[in-house]
PDB file of C-alpha atoms in Angstrom:
ATOM      1  CA  MET A   1       1.318  25.353 -19.752  1.00  0.00           C
ATOM      2  CA  SER A   2       3.849  22.566 -19.375  1.00  0.00           C
ATOM      3  CA  SER A   3       4.311  20.045 -22.165  1.00  0.00           C
ATOM      4  CA  PHE A   4       5.104  17.410 -19.526  1.00  0.00           C
ATOM      5  CA  VAL A   5       2.334  15.529 -17.730  1.00  0.00           C
ATOM      6  CA  SER A   6       2.689  13.367 -14.633  1.00  0.00           C
ATOM      7  CA  VAL A   7       1.749   9.710 -14.442  1.00  0.00           C
ATOM      8  CA  ASN A   8      -0.851  10.520 -11.778  1.00  0.00           C
ATOM      9  CA  ALA A   9      -2.469  13.127 -13.998  1.00  0.00           C
ATOM     10  CA  VAL A  10      -2.603  10.713 -16.939  1.00  0.00           C
ATOM     11  CA  ASN A  11      -4.056   7.958 -14.774  1.00  0.00           C
ATOM     12  CA  ASP A  12      -6.722  10.372 -13.529  1.00  0.00           C
ATOM     13  CA  LEU A  13      -7.604  11.466 -17.074  1.00  0.00           C
ATOM     14  CA  LEU A  14      -7.923   7.860 -18.202  1.00  0.00           C
ATOM     15  CA  SER A  15     -10.076   7.012 -15.182  1.00  0.00           C
ATOM     16  CA  GLN A  16     -12.363   9.928 -16.032  1.00  0.00           C
ATOM     17  CA  GLY A  17     -12.750   8.772 -19.635  1.00  0.00           C
ATOM     18  CA  ALA A  18     -11.081  11.890 -21.017  1.00  0.00           C
ATOM     19  CA  PRO A  19     -10.171  11.862 -24.747  1.00  0.00           C
ATOM     20  CA  VAL A  20      -6.551  10.795 -24.198  1.00  0.00           C
ATOM     21  CA  ARG A  21      -4.557   8.890 -26.811  1.00  0.00           C
ATOM     22  CA  LEU A  22      -1.379   7.274 -25.544  1.00  0.00           C
ATOM     23  CA  ILE A  23       1.433   6.539 -27.978  1.00  0.00           C
ATOM     24  CA  ASP A  24       4.379   4.344 -27.055  1.00  0.00           C
ATOM     25  CA  VAL A  25       7.417   5.609 -28.982  1.00  0.00           C
ATOM     26  CA  ARG A  26       9.812   2.865 -27.927  1.00  0.00           C
ATOM     27  CA  TRP A  27      13.068   3.309 -29.873  1.00  0.00           C
ATOM     28  CA  ARG A  28      16.780   3.059 -29.179  1.00  0.00           C
ATOM     29  CA  LEU A  29      19.768   4.004 -31.287  1.00  0.00           C
ATOM     30  CA  ASP A  30      21.502   0.676 -30.603  1.00  0.00           C
ATOM     31  CA  ARG A  31      18.488  -1.443 -31.617  1.00  0.00           C
ATOM     32  CA  PRO A  32      15.959   0.639 -33.549  1.00  0.00           C
ATOM     33  CA  GLU A  33      14.131  -2.414 -34.892  1.00  0.00           C
ATOM     34  CA  ALA A  34      13.209  -3.746 -31.438  1.00  0.00           C
ATOM     35  CA  GLY A  35      10.727  -1.064 -30.412  1.00  0.00           C
ATOM     36  CA  HIS A  36       7.556  -3.009 -31.181  1.00  0.00           C
ATOM     37  CA  ASP A  37       8.839  -6.124 -29.438  1.00  0.00           C
ATOM     38  CA  ASP A  38       9.658  -4.030 -26.362  1.00  0.00           C
ATOM     39  CA  TYR A  39       6.160  -2.554 -26.522  1.00  0.00           C
ATOM     40  CA  LEU A  40       4.629  -6.022 -26.464  1.00  0.00           C
ATOM     41  CA  THR A  41       6.583  -6.974 -23.348  1.00  0.00           C
ATOM     42  CA  GLY A  42       4.696  -4.296 -21.439  1.00  0.00           C
ATOM     43  CA  HIS A  43       3.101  -0.908 -22.078  1.00  0.00           C
ATOM     44  CA  ILE A  44       0.574   1.458 -20.558  1.00  0.00           C
ATOM     45  CA  PRO A  45      -2.939   0.044 -21.094  1.00  0.00           C
ATOM     46  CA  GLY A  46      -4.496   1.492 -24.220  1.00  0.00           C
ATOM     47  CA  ALA A  47      -1.229   2.791 -25.644  1.00  0.00           C
ATOM     48  CA  VAL A  48      -0.627   2.341 -29.376  1.00  0.00           C
ATOM     49  CA  PHE A  49       2.863   1.649 -30.671  1.00  0.00           C
ATOM     50  CA  ALA A  50       4.167   4.533 -32.810  1.00  0.00           C
ATOM     51  CA  SER A  51       7.084   3.801 -35.113  1.00  0.00           C
ATOM     52  CA  LEU A  52       9.775   6.460 -35.032  1.00  0.00           C
ATOM     53  CA  ASP A  53      11.394   5.089 -38.194  1.00  0.00           C
ATOM     54  CA  THR A  54       8.302   4.835 -40.408  1.00  0.00           C
ATOM     55  CA  GLU A  55       5.689   7.205 -38.935  1.00  0.00           C
ATOM     56  CA  LEU A  56       7.727   9.957 -37.273  1.00  0.00           C
ATOM     57  CA  SER A  57      10.346   9.844 -40.038  1.00  0.00           C
ATOM     58  CA  THR A  58      10.627   8.872 -43.650  1.00  0.00           C
ATOM     59  CA  HIS A  59      13.355   7.140 -45.637  1.00  0.00           C
ATOM     60  CA  GLY A  60      15.671   8.970 -47.988  1.00  0.00           C
ATOM     61  CA  GLU A  61      19.190   9.237 -49.287  1.00  0.00           C
ATOM     62  CA  PRO A  62      22.136   9.476 -46.857  1.00  0.00           C
ATOM     63  CA  SER A  63      22.453  13.134 -47.835  1.00  0.00           C
ATOM     64  CA  GLU A  64      19.021  13.690 -46.228  1.00  0.00           C
ATOM     65  CA  GLY A  65      20.077  12.243 -42.874  1.00  0.00           C
ATOM     66  CA  ARG A  66      18.959   9.115 -41.062  1.00  0.00           C
ATOM     67  CA  HIS A  67      15.554  10.424 -39.989  1.00  0.00           C
ATOM     68  CA  PRO A  68      14.161  12.860 -42.576  1.00  0.00           C
ATOM     69  CA  LEU A  69      10.877  14.486 -41.625  1.00  0.00           C
ATOM     70  CA  PRO A  70       7.706  12.700 -42.663  1.00  0.00           C
ATOM     71  CA  SER A  71       5.288  14.561 -44.881  1.00  0.00           C
ATOM     72  CA  THR A  72       2.229  16.038 -43.218  1.00  0.00           C
ATOM     73  CA  ALA A  73       0.140  13.399 -44.995  1.00  0.00           C
ATOM     74  CA  THR A  74       2.304  10.583 -43.586  1.00  0.00           C
ATOM     75  CA  LEU A  75       2.071  11.996 -40.069  1.00  0.00           C
ATOM     76  CA  GLN A  76      -1.674  12.486 -40.399  1.00  0.00           C
ATOM     77  CA  ALA A  77      -2.163   8.891 -41.552  1.00  0.00           C
ATOM     78  CA  ALA A  78      -0.122   7.728 -38.566  1.00  0.00           C
ATOM     79  CA  ALA A  79      -2.094   9.864 -36.119  1.00  0.00           C
ATOM     80  CA  ARG A  80      -5.333   8.491 -37.494  1.00  0.00           C
ATOM     81  CA  ARG A  81      -3.971   4.944 -37.130  1.00  0.00           C
ATOM     82  CA  TRP A  82      -3.253   5.770 -33.495  1.00  0.00           C
ATOM     83  CA  GLY A  83      -6.946   6.659 -33.148  1.00  0.00           C
ATOM     84  CA  VAL A  84      -6.487  10.410 -32.789  1.00  0.00           C
ATOM     85  CA  ASN A  85      -9.462  12.693 -33.382  1.00  0.00           C
ATOM     86  CA  ASP A  86      -9.603  16.487 -33.381  1.00  0.00           C
ATOM     87  CA  GLY A  87      -9.606  17.729 -29.799  1.00  0.00           C
ATOM     88  CA  ASP A  88      -7.910  14.649 -28.332  1.00  0.00           C
ATOM     89  CA  ILE A  89      -4.976  14.922 -25.950  1.00  0.00           C
ATOM     90  CA  VAL A  90      -2.023  12.869 -27.156  1.00  0.00           C
ATOM     91  CA  VAL A  91       0.440  11.671 -24.527  1.00  0.00           C
ATOM     92  CA  ALA A  92       3.747  10.314 -25.854  1.00  0.00           C
ATOM     93  CA  TYR A  93       6.176   8.262 -23.806  1.00  0.00           C
ATOM     94  CA  ASP A  94       9.143   5.924 -24.142  1.00  0.00           C
ATOM     95  CA  ASP A  95      11.583   4.128 -21.863  1.00  0.00           C
ATOM     96  CA  ALA A  96      14.672   6.169 -22.774  1.00  0.00           C
ATOM     97  CA  LYS A  97      14.296   9.468 -20.874  1.00  0.00           C
ATOM     98  CA  SER A  98      11.728  10.814 -23.350  1.00  0.00           C
ATOM     99  CA  THR A  99      14.128  11.327 -26.254  1.00  0.00           C
ATOM    100  CA  ALA A 100      12.007   9.448 -28.792  1.00  0.00           C
ATOM    101  CA  ALA A 101       8.752  10.741 -27.293  1.00  0.00           C
ATOM    102  CA  SER A 102      10.068  14.268 -27.811  1.00  0.00           C
ATOM    103  CA  ARG A 103      10.265  13.663 -31.548  1.00  0.00           C
ATOM    104  CA  ALA A 104       6.523  12.926 -31.512  1.00  0.00           C
ATOM    105  CA  TRP A 105       5.903  16.019 -29.379  1.00  0.00           C
ATOM    106  CA  TRP A 106       7.904  18.249 -31.714  1.00  0.00           C
ATOM    107  CA  LEU A 107       6.096  17.072 -34.850  1.00  0.00           C
ATOM    108  CA  LEU A 108       2.577  16.921 -33.425  1.00  0.00           C
ATOM    109  CA  ARG A 109       2.847  20.317 -31.762  1.00  0.00           C
ATOM    110  CA  GLN A 110       3.640  21.854 -35.151  1.00  0.00           C
ATOM    111  CA  ALA A 111       0.622  20.021 -36.553  1.00  0.00           C
ATOM    112  CA  GLY A 112      -1.747  21.705 -34.080  1.00  0.00           C
ATOM    113  CA  VAL A 113      -2.264  18.723 -31.763  1.00  0.00           C
ATOM    114  CA  ASP A 114      -2.574  19.045 -27.975  1.00  0.00           C
ATOM    115  CA  VAL A 115       0.408  16.812 -27.193  1.00  0.00           C
ATOM    116  CA  ARG A 116       2.245  16.131 -23.934  1.00  0.00           C
ATOM    117  CA  VAL A 117       5.227  14.011 -22.887  1.00  0.00           C
ATOM    118  CA  LEU A 118       4.855  11.656 -19.929  1.00  0.00           C
ATOM    119  CA  ASP A 119       7.246  12.879 -17.237  1.00  0.00           C
ATOM    120  CA  GLY A 120       9.575  10.012 -16.363  1.00  0.00           C
ATOM    121  CA  GLY A 121       8.144   7.787 -19.107  1.00  0.00           C
ATOM    122  CA  LEU A 122       7.313   4.131 -18.672  1.00  0.00           C
ATOM    123  CA  ARG A 123       9.676   3.818 -15.717  1.00  0.00           C
ATOM    124  CA  ALA A 124       7.669   6.380 -13.744  1.00  0.00           C
ATOM    125  CA  TRP A 125       4.406   4.642 -14.648  1.00  0.00           C
ATOM    126  CA  LYS A 126       5.714   1.321 -13.341  1.00  0.00           C
ATOM    127  CA  ALA A 127       7.183   2.928 -10.235  1.00  0.00           C
ATOM    128  CA  ALA A 128       3.753   4.351  -9.412  1.00  0.00           C
ATOM    129  CA  GLY A 129       2.337   0.813  -9.407  1.00  0.00           C
ATOM    130  CA  PHE A 130      -0.079   1.325 -12.284  1.00  0.00           C
ATOM    131  CA  ASP A 131      -1.176  -1.520 -14.550  1.00  0.00           C
ATOM    132  CA  ILE A 132       0.861  -2.773 -17.513  1.00  0.00           C
ATOM    133  CA  ALA A 133      -0.610  -4.434 -20.621  1.00  0.00           C
ATOM    134  CA  THR A 134       0.926  -6.721 -23.238  1.00  0.00           C
ATOM    135  CA  ASP A 135      -1.679  -6.586 -26.037  1.00  0.00           C
ATOM    136  CA  ASP A 136      -1.120  -4.992 -29.433  1.00  0.00           C
ATOM    137  CA  VAL A 137      -3.595  -2.127 -29.348  1.00  0.00           C
ATOM    138  CA  ILE A 138      -5.336  -1.400 -32.658  1.00  0.00           C
ATOM    139  CA  PRO A 139      -7.852   1.413 -32.087  1.00  0.00           C
ATOM    140  CA  GLU A 140     -10.674   2.588 -34.272  1.00  0.00           C
ATOM    141  CA  THR A 141      -9.235   4.847 -36.976  1.00  0.00           C
ATOM    142  CA  GLY A 142      -9.286   8.497 -36.005  1.00  0.00           C
ATOM    143  CA  GLU A 143     -10.275  11.499 -38.087  1.00  0.00           C
ATOM    144  CA  VAL A 144      -7.789  14.166 -36.975  1.00  0.00           C
ATOM    145  CA  VAL A 145      -6.831  16.823 -39.523  1.00  0.00           C
ATOM    146  CA  LEU A 146      -3.281  18.074 -39.062  1.00  0.00           C
ATOM    147  CA  GLU A 147      -1.804  21.449 -39.869  1.00  0.00           C
ATOM    148  CA  GLU A 148       1.232  21.634 -42.158  1.00  0.00           C
ATOM    149  CA  ILE A 149       4.482  20.729 -40.392  1.00  0.00           C
ATOM    150  CA  GLY A 150       8.044  21.849 -41.034  1.00  0.00           C
ATOM    151  CA  GLY A 151       7.956  25.463 -39.906  1.00  0.00           C
ATOM    152  CA  ASP A 152      10.179  24.764 -36.909  1.00  0.00           C
ATOM    153  CA  ALA A 153      12.781  22.918 -38.986  1.00  0.00           C
ATOM    154  CA  LEU A 154      16.039  24.263 -40.410  1.00  0.00           C
ATOM    155  CA  SER A 155      17.436  23.274 -43.779  1.00  0.00           C
ATOM    156  CA  ILE A 156      21.123  22.404 -44.013  1.00  0.00           C
ATOM    157  CA  ASP A 157      21.926  25.855 -45.415  1.00  0.00           C
ATOM    158  CA  GLU A 158      19.967  27.559 -42.631  1.00  0.00           C
ATOM    159  CA  ALA A 159      21.848  25.452 -40.065  1.00  0.00           C
ATOM    160  CA  ALA A 160      25.178  26.491 -41.602  1.00  0.00           C
ATOM    161  CA  ALA A 161      24.287  30.178 -41.338  1.00  0.00           C
ATOM    162  CA  PHE A 162      22.632  30.013 -37.911  1.00  0.00           C
ATOM    163  CA  PRO A 163      25.707  30.629 -35.674  1.00  0.00           C
ATOM    164  CA  ALA A 164      26.135  34.050 -37.264  1.00  0.00           C
ATOM    165  CA  SER A 165      22.858  35.264 -35.750  1.00  0.00           C
ATOM    166  CA  GLY A 166      22.100  32.919 -32.855  1.00  0.00           C
ATOM    167  CA  VAL A 167      23.222  29.894 -30.854  1.00  0.00           C
ATOM    168  CA  LEU A 168      23.392  26.557 -32.641  1.00  0.00           C
ATOM    169  CA  LEU A 169      23.485  23.718 -30.097  1.00  0.00           C
ATOM    170  CA  ASP A 170      25.067  20.348 -30.791  1.00  0.00           C
ATOM    171  CA  VAL A 171      23.378  18.124 -28.209  1.00  0.00           C
ATOM    172  CA  ARG A 172      25.419  14.967 -28.815  1.00  0.00           C
ATOM    173  CA  ALA A 173      27.941  13.476 -26.406  1.00  0.00           C
ATOM    174  CA  PRO A 174      31.073  15.636 -25.974  1.00  0.00           C
ATOM    175  CA  GLU A 175      33.419  13.078 -27.544  1.00  0.00           C
ATOM    176  CA  ARG A 176      31.364  13.065 -30.733  1.00  0.00           C
ATOM    177  CA  TYR A 177      31.237  16.856 -30.791  1.00  0.00           C
ATOM    178  CA  ARG A 178      35.016  17.032 -30.364  1.00  0.00           C
ATOM    179  CA  GLY A 179      35.499  14.552 -33.209  1.00  0.00           C
ATOM    180  CA  GLU A 180      37.256  11.945 -31.076  1.00  0.00           C
ATOM    181  CA  THR A 181      34.825   9.228 -32.113  1.00  0.00           C
ATOM    182  CA  GLU A 182      32.019   8.799 -34.621  1.00  0.00           C
ATOM    183  CA  PRO A 183      30.208   5.444 -34.462  1.00  0.00           C
ATOM    184  CA  LEU A 184      27.568   6.117 -37.117  1.00  0.00           C
ATOM    185  CA  ASP A 185      28.459   8.797 -39.624  1.00  0.00           C
ATOM    186  CA  PRO A 186      31.255   9.144 -42.211  1.00  0.00           C
ATOM    187  CA  GLN A 187      32.998  12.116 -40.569  1.00  0.00           C
ATOM    188  CA  ALA A 188      33.701  13.051 -36.956  1.00  0.00           C
ATOM    189  CA  GLY A 189      33.353  16.547 -35.578  1.00  0.00           C
ATOM    190  CA  HIS A 190      30.706  19.268 -35.509  1.00  0.00           C
ATOM    191  CA  ILE A 191      29.170  22.061 -37.541  1.00  0.00           C
ATOM    192  CA  PRO A 192      31.457  25.103 -37.362  1.00  0.00           C
ATOM    193  CA  GLY A 193      30.112  27.605 -34.848  1.00  0.00           C
ATOM    194  CA  ALA A 194      27.993  25.076 -32.939  1.00  0.00           C
ATOM    195  CA  ARG A 195      28.258  24.855 -29.161  1.00  0.00           C
ATOM    196  CA  ASN A 196      28.061  21.557 -27.304  1.00  0.00           C
ATOM    197  CA  LEU A 197      25.339  21.008 -24.686  1.00  0.00           C
ATOM    198  CA  PRO A 198      24.265  17.344 -24.323  1.00  0.00           C
ATOM    199  CA  THR A 199      20.525  17.144 -23.745  1.00  0.00           C
ATOM    200  CA  MET A 200      20.836  14.642 -20.881  1.00  0.00           C
ATOM    201  CA  LEU A 201      22.395  17.364 -18.712  1.00  0.00           C
ATOM    202  CA  HIS A 202      18.886  18.708 -18.129  1.00  0.00           C
ATOM    203  CA  LEU A 203      17.557  15.507 -16.542  1.00  0.00           C
ATOM    204  CA  ASP A 204      17.961  13.703 -13.240  1.00  0.00           C
ATOM    205  CA  ALA A 205      18.866  10.017 -12.928  1.00  0.00           C
ATOM    206  CA  GLU A 206      15.206   9.032 -13.361  1.00  0.00           C
ATOM    207  CA  GLY A 207      14.809  10.978 -16.573  1.00  0.00           C
ATOM    208  CA  ARG A 208      12.799  13.837 -15.086  1.00  0.00           C
ATOM    209  CA  LEU A 209      13.465  17.486 -15.833  1.00  0.00           C
ATOM    210  CA  LEU A 210      15.650  19.347 -13.352  1.00  0.00           C
ATOM    211  CA  ASP A 211      14.296  22.501 -11.728  1.00  0.00           C
ATOM    212  CA  PRO A 212      13.797  25.451 -14.115  1.00  0.00           C
ATOM    213  CA  GLU A 213      16.472  27.630 -12.509  1.00  0.00           C
ATOM    214  CA  THR A 214      19.120  24.955 -13.006  1.00  0.00           C
ATOM    215  CA  VAL A 215      18.033  24.363 -16.600  1.00  0.00           C
ATOM    216  CA  ARG A 216      18.090  28.085 -17.433  1.00  0.00           C
ATOM    217  CA  ALA A 217      21.551  28.425 -15.904  1.00  0.00           C
ATOM    218  CA  THR A 218      22.846  25.500 -17.978  1.00  0.00           C
ATOM    219  CA  PHE A 219      21.574  27.097 -21.178  1.00  0.00           C
ATOM    220  CA  ALA A 220      22.884  30.498 -20.147  1.00  0.00           C
ATOM    221  CA  GLY A 221      26.330  28.939 -19.823  1.00  0.00           C
ATOM    222  CA  VAL A 222      26.431  28.514 -23.612  1.00  0.00           C
ATOM    223  CA  GLY A 223      24.831  31.853 -24.385  1.00  0.00           C
ATOM    224  CA  VAL A 224      21.153  30.901 -24.564  1.00  0.00           C
ATOM    225  CA  ALA A 225      18.694  33.243 -22.849  1.00  0.00           C
ATOM    226  CA  PRO A 226      15.161  34.499 -23.547  1.00  0.00           C
ATOM    227  CA  GLY A 227      15.248  36.426 -26.806  1.00  0.00           C
ATOM    228  CA  THR A 228      18.282  34.548 -28.144  1.00  0.00           C
ATOM    229  CA  PRO A 229      17.672  32.799 -31.480  1.00  0.00           C
ATOM    230  CA  VAL A 230      18.495  29.151 -30.785  1.00  0.00           C
ATOM    231  CA  ALA A 231      18.470  25.921 -32.761  1.00  0.00           C
ATOM    232  CA  ALA A 232      19.553  22.378 -31.984  1.00  0.00           C
ATOM    233  CA  TYR A 233      20.905  19.380 -33.847  1.00  0.00           C
ATOM    234  CA  CYS A 234      22.115  15.939 -32.844  1.00  0.00           C
ATOM    235  CA  GLY A 235      23.019  12.789 -34.755  1.00  0.00           C
ATOM    236  CA  SER A 236      19.812  12.349 -36.703  1.00  0.00           C
ATOM    237  CA  GLY A 237      17.248  14.830 -35.414  1.00  0.00           C
ATOM    238  CA  VAL A 238      15.754  12.809 -32.547  1.00  0.00           C
ATOM    239  CA  THR A 239      17.449  14.030 -29.370  1.00  0.00           C
ATOM    240  CA  ALA A 240      17.549  17.577 -30.772  1.00  0.00           C
ATOM    241  CA  ALA A 241      13.756  17.566 -30.437  1.00  0.00           C
ATOM    242  CA  HIS A 242      14.267  16.721 -26.765  1.00  0.00           C
ATOM    243  CA  THR A 243      16.370  19.863 -26.334  1.00  0.00           C
ATOM    244  CA  ALA A 244      13.617  21.861 -28.069  1.00  0.00           C
ATOM    245  CA  LEU A 245      11.151  20.422 -25.558  1.00  0.00           C
ATOM    246  CA  ILE A 246      13.357  21.389 -22.611  1.00  0.00           C
ATOM    247  CA  LEU A 247      13.835  24.902 -23.991  1.00  0.00           C
ATOM    248  CA  SER A 248      10.076  25.228 -24.398  1.00  0.00           C
ATOM    249  CA  GLU A 249       9.644  24.340 -20.736  1.00  0.00           C
ATOM    250  CA  VAL A 250      11.748  27.345 -19.698  1.00  0.00           C
ATOM    251  CA  GLY A 251      10.023  29.699 -22.112  1.00  0.00           C
ATOM    252  CA  ILE A 252      12.451  29.663 -25.036  1.00  0.00           C
ATOM    253  CA  ASP A 253      11.392  28.701 -28.564  1.00  0.00           C
ATOM    254  CA  ALA A 254      13.902  26.738 -30.604  1.00  0.00           C
ATOM    255  CA  LYS A 255      14.327  25.470 -34.127  1.00  0.00           C
ATOM    256  CA  VAL A 256      15.604  21.968 -34.934  1.00  0.00           C
ATOM    257  CA  PHE A 257      17.893  20.927 -37.773  1.00  0.00           C
ATOM    258  CA  PRO A 258      16.308  17.509 -38.465  1.00  0.00           C
ATOM    259  CA  GLY A 259      19.015  16.379 -40.877  1.00  0.00           C
ATOM    260  CA  SER A 260      21.532  16.942 -38.084  1.00  0.00           C
ATOM    261  CA  TRP A 261      25.047  15.513 -38.217  1.00  0.00           C
ATOM    262  CA  SER A 262      23.961  12.517 -40.306  1.00  0.00           C
ATOM    263  CA  GLN A 263      22.986  14.870 -43.136  1.00  0.00           C
ATOM    264  CA  TRP A 264      25.858  17.297 -42.667  1.00  0.00           C
ATOM    265  CA  SER A 265      28.571  14.629 -42.700  1.00  0.00           C
ATOM    266  CA  ASN A 266      27.058  12.917 -45.747  1.00  0.00           C
ATOM    267  CA  THR A 267      26.986  16.130 -47.793  1.00  0.00           C
ATOM    268  CA  PRO A 268      30.210  16.744 -49.761  1.00  0.00           C
ATOM    269  CA  GLY A 269      31.847  20.103 -49.245  1.00  0.00           C
ATOM    270  CA  ARG A 270      30.446  20.883 -45.823  1.00  0.00           C
ATOM    271  CA  PRO A 271      33.192  22.104 -43.450  1.00  0.00           C
ATOM    272  CA  VAL A 272      33.851  20.166 -40.232  1.00  0.00           C
ATOM    273  CA  ALA A 273      35.184  21.544 -36.945  1.00  0.00           C
ATOM    274  CA  THR A 274      36.850  19.441 -34.244  1.00  0.00           C
ATOM    275  CA  GLY A 275      37.930  20.045 -30.672  1.00  0.00           C
ATOM    276  CA  ASP A 276      36.027  21.496 -27.759  1.00  0.00           C
ATOM    277  CA  GLN A 277      35.519  24.993 -29.228  1.00  0.00           C
ATOM    278  CA  PRO A 278      32.834  26.036 -31.730  1.00  0.00           C
ATOM    279  CA  GLY A 279      35.432  26.668 -34.430  1.00  0.00           C
TER     280      GLY A 279
END
């Protein structure tokens, strides 16, 4: 079953009164603090704002990366604040090609929640002509009980060793992978052995997934095929979850290194590779 859901399907479920909980995961790297304000300018009716920085992440030392994983208790408290009960369908969306929504998908799926990502996000909802709301939705507190999360996450040592037995994907922009520029972290480059495959290559201009054959061929070009151990990292563990979502859609399970480059480059003694080869 696909983890993506169309805007028409969501609208139908809502019209039928199905137990759907919408979460608006509006977040951007260039202005992470503006997500709630963007939400208030217009969101899908009934959607609750979900904070990527405080509910889908926790705060830690630089050596833990910019978006360390939340505890299961933190995620459960957030899900209950969103009004989620056991058996509900959670639909996550954003306005940035589903990168932030994928972080919610990756965490909630591990926690045993039936979670989907809205195909095309808020842009697709608006394009379909459906209603937009501007209220700050505060639902009745839910009672969902989450399973323990973290099983799909790699530690920094596991990420370092991964290329010896599988394919470690660096899904950042090529210039960051090559070490030509680094706008956020103290060192430029990539984890030795990692292969570069930016996650946006799998999407069309509207942010929708390309056909499965094209996606599989793109992954195969860097050595990823069914049965291949694969893991992904990015700058801070957000867009890597998007690559995990795309891999899931073509039948390949993937791990994520949530500390990603922000943790690696802030940890003394970790080797750094540059250039367009894994190293």
